[in-house]
């Protein structure tokens, strides 16, 4: 079956550092890929998405490129802020009657001053 | 605009007691609805999804059940809670009238079974 693998956390960075959170997937077809973010005590918010190979999703300074050849969708940000501290989830989904998401286990990011 | 509500926000229940969590969506019709559970230190697991009133699909065998009595209402229930039912329960919706890959999540309910 389909699956998503994320790097283990927590990731601790100083403010203004460069962020990479790795995500790889296993899929039988051609899914869309997502990054969701969960701030403490809240539900998930969609951060960015890419629907086909070589697409780049971007939002709030975060970027991720759909790499079919490496089955990856790594999340990057050039300069993190304390307010970026959260748990980040990589996910995939197929079009269909219901777009069921398959999530990775999440990576906790802690940004310090 | 669309909004999704969940209640209660937090809940502490003894083992063996019943459970009812409610989720409602406003501002859209015929949404797809989902229940997820996030156990401590783990990722999200899809429990149930629904594409219409009375239509429920279960993703994993468990102590829980779901119902959709109205178009924009999704209920998660249990007759007898287990300790392992503790976790953070998230409801989500996606548009049902067009192809969409995105899901929109509610604020969640934190359930502690003691």
XYZ file of C-alpha atoms in Angstrom:
227
model
C 0.000 0.000 0.000
C 0.865 3.660 -0.120
C 2.962 5.168 2.624
C 4.778 8.345 3.609
C 8.036 8.456 5.520
C 9.300 11.569 7.270
C 12.533 12.269 9.040
C 12.528 11.737 12.761
C 12.185 14.751 14.977
C 12.409 16.861 16.871
C 14.350 19.290 14.740
C 15.804 22.175 16.725
C 17.075 25.245 14.891
C 18.107 28.746 15.727
C 16.095 31.593 14.282
C 17.098 32.464 10.703
C 18.582 29.009 10.090
C 17.835 27.002 6.950
C 15.223 24.271 7.304
C 14.893 20.971 5.491
C 12.417 18.304 6.517
C 12.711 15.181 4.420
C 9.701 13.318 3.087
C 9.632 10.307 0.801
C 6.670 8.332 -0.367
C 5.696 4.976 -1.785
C 2.738 5.003 -4.127
C 1.160 2.714 -6.668
C -0.081 5.586 -8.815
C 0.456 9.325 -9.200
C -0.765 11.049 -6.074
C -0.839 14.673 -5.095
C 1.503 15.608 -2.266
C 0.930 17.925 0.661
C 2.529 19.506 3.664
C 0.267 20.227 6.614
C 1.264 22.150 9.740
C -0.096 21.739 13.240
C 0.528 24.500 15.757
C 0.353 23.565 19.464
C -3.163 22.616 20.552
C -4.685 23.214 17.131
C -5.895 21.210 14.176
C -3.990 20.834 10.928
C -3.662 23.537 8.310
C -2.703 22.990 4.717
C 0.695 24.611 4.153
C 1.352 23.778 0.499
C 0.650 21.211 -2.178
C 1.851 19.856 -5.516
C -0.358 17.849 -7.831
C 2.105 16.481 -10.396
C 5.764 15.751 -10.936
C 8.115 18.763 -10.938
C 5.445 21.022 -9.449
C 6.688 23.306 -6.697
C 4.346 24.207 -3.887
C 5.089 27.330 -1.868
C 3.525 29.326 0.932
C 4.744 31.594 3.755
C 8.363 31.155 2.652
C 8.133 27.353 2.645
C 8.734 25.378 -0.536
C 8.591 21.761 -1.652
C 9.123 20.197 -5.089
C 7.424 17.007 -6.248
C 10.308 14.755 -7.327
C 8.977 11.673 -9.033
C 12.435 10.248 -9.770
C 13.371 10.204 -6.094
C 9.788 9.872 -4.774
C 10.419 12.815 -2.494
C 8.724 16.028 -1.380
C 11.175 17.708 0.990
C 10.064 20.830 2.818
C 12.457 23.789 2.879
C 12.579 27.292 4.233
C 15.466 29.677 3.913
C 15.128 31.433 7.262
C 12.947 30.036 10.020
C 11.269 32.082 12.725
C 10.207 31.196 16.253
C 6.606 31.319 15.029
C 7.349 28.403 12.686
C 7.638 26.065 15.673
C 5.040 23.377 15.021
C 4.603 19.812 13.829
C 4.830 19.323 10.078
C 3.089 16.451 8.306
C 3.784 15.204 4.810
C 0.837 13.506 3.105
C -0.378 12.093 -0.188
C -3.807 11.630 -1.721
C -5.410 10.471 -4.932
C -8.328 11.978 -6.724
C -11.487 10.004 -6.302
C -14.789 9.918 -4.525
C -13.108 10.919 -1.303
C -9.624 12.278 -1.160
C -8.265 10.137 1.637
C -4.971 11.414 2.935
C -2.103 9.155 3.930
C 0.057 10.975 6.454
C 3.599 10.601 7.622
C 4.225 10.493 11.352
C 5.020 14.194 11.572
C 8.202 16.107 12.386
C 8.315 18.509 15.294
C 10.233 21.717 14.632
C 11.443 23.856 17.500
C 12.950 27.232 16.640
C 14.861 29.104 19.337
C 16.128 32.663 19.562
C -16.783 30.925 3.728
C -16.699 27.449 5.172
C -16.062 26.650 8.811
C -15.782 23.404 10.702
C -16.630 22.973 14.363
C -15.814 20.221 16.802
C -16.921 19.711 20.359
C -16.087 19.232 23.023
C -12.569 20.639 22.881
C -11.362 18.415 25.712
C -12.858 15.403 27.405
C -11.823 13.132 30.271
C -13.760 9.893 30.472
C -13.384 6.717 32.541
C -12.725 3.357 30.928
C -15.976 1.671 29.949
C -17.968 4.871 29.553
C -19.634 5.890 26.260
C -18.340 8.532 23.891
C -19.894 10.973 21.475
C -17.862 13.543 19.572
C -19.567 15.880 17.159
C -18.369 17.663 14.060
C -20.336 20.111 11.937
C -19.461 21.989 8.788
C -20.968 25.290 7.694
C -20.979 27.068 4.361
C -20.911 24.067 2.031
C -23.184 21.266 0.888
C -22.573 17.549 0.501
C -19.011 17.610 1.819
C -16.880 14.535 2.258
C -16.238 14.113 5.980
C -13.420 12.401 7.819
C -12.439 11.366 11.343
C -8.746 11.043 12.219
C -7.010 10.090 15.442
C -3.613 11.307 16.514
C -2.172 9.245 19.337
C 0.547 10.732 21.526
C 3.844 10.846 19.642
C 2.360 9.293 16.537
C 0.986 10.406 13.212
C -2.559 10.741 12.016
C -4.658 7.700 11.355
C -7.806 7.874 9.245
C -10.635 6.211 11.152
C -13.752 6.850 9.064
C -14.865 8.803 6.060
C -18.243 9.586 4.575
C -19.302 10.755 1.130
C -22.976 11.272 2.018
C -25.701 10.917 4.612
C -25.698 7.433 6.073
C -22.632 6.402 4.053
C -19.749 5.484 6.329
C -16.509 3.736 5.444
C -14.278 2.359 8.157
C -10.562 2.295 7.616
C -9.438 0.302 10.642
C -11.182 -2.148 12.953
C -11.589 -0.638 16.383
C -13.772 0.190 19.310
C -15.316 3.188 17.588
C -18.157 3.868 15.186
C -19.249 6.851 13.126
C -22.555 8.176 11.893
C -23.701 10.950 9.593
C -27.309 11.770 10.454
C -27.318 15.040 8.496
C -25.443 16.337 5.475
C -23.001 18.448 7.461
C -22.872 16.528 10.725
C -20.454 13.736 11.546
C -20.459 11.913 14.878
C -17.846 9.633 16.380
C -19.075 7.240 19.052
C -18.104 4.422 21.312
C -20.217 2.274 23.614
C -17.329 1.476 25.966
C -14.082 3.404 25.935
C -10.694 1.734 26.253
C -7.492 3.285 27.561
C -6.092 2.988 24.040
C -8.825 5.311 22.751
C -7.016 8.282 24.288
C -5.766 10.745 21.730
C -6.474 13.833 19.705
C -9.452 13.418 17.375
C -9.652 15.538 14.287
C -12.575 16.002 11.945
C -11.989 17.194 8.400
C -13.982 17.935 5.278
C -13.309 18.170 1.568
C -15.557 19.352 -1.278
C -17.854 16.613 -2.458
C -19.083 18.211 -5.644
C -15.777 18.468 -7.471
C -12.386 16.888 -7.615
C -10.315 18.182 -4.750
C -7.334 16.816 -2.960
C -7.370 19.190 -0.022
C -8.903 18.586 3.346
C -9.793 21.219 5.918
C -9.451 20.325 9.547
C -11.349 21.273 12.665
C -9.684 22.344 15.929
C -9.785 18.826 17.370
C -10.960 17.129 20.554
C -8.437 15.906 23.104
C -9.761 12.744 24.728
C -8.176 11.265 27.837
C -9.477 7.908 29.004
C -8.632 7.220 32.655
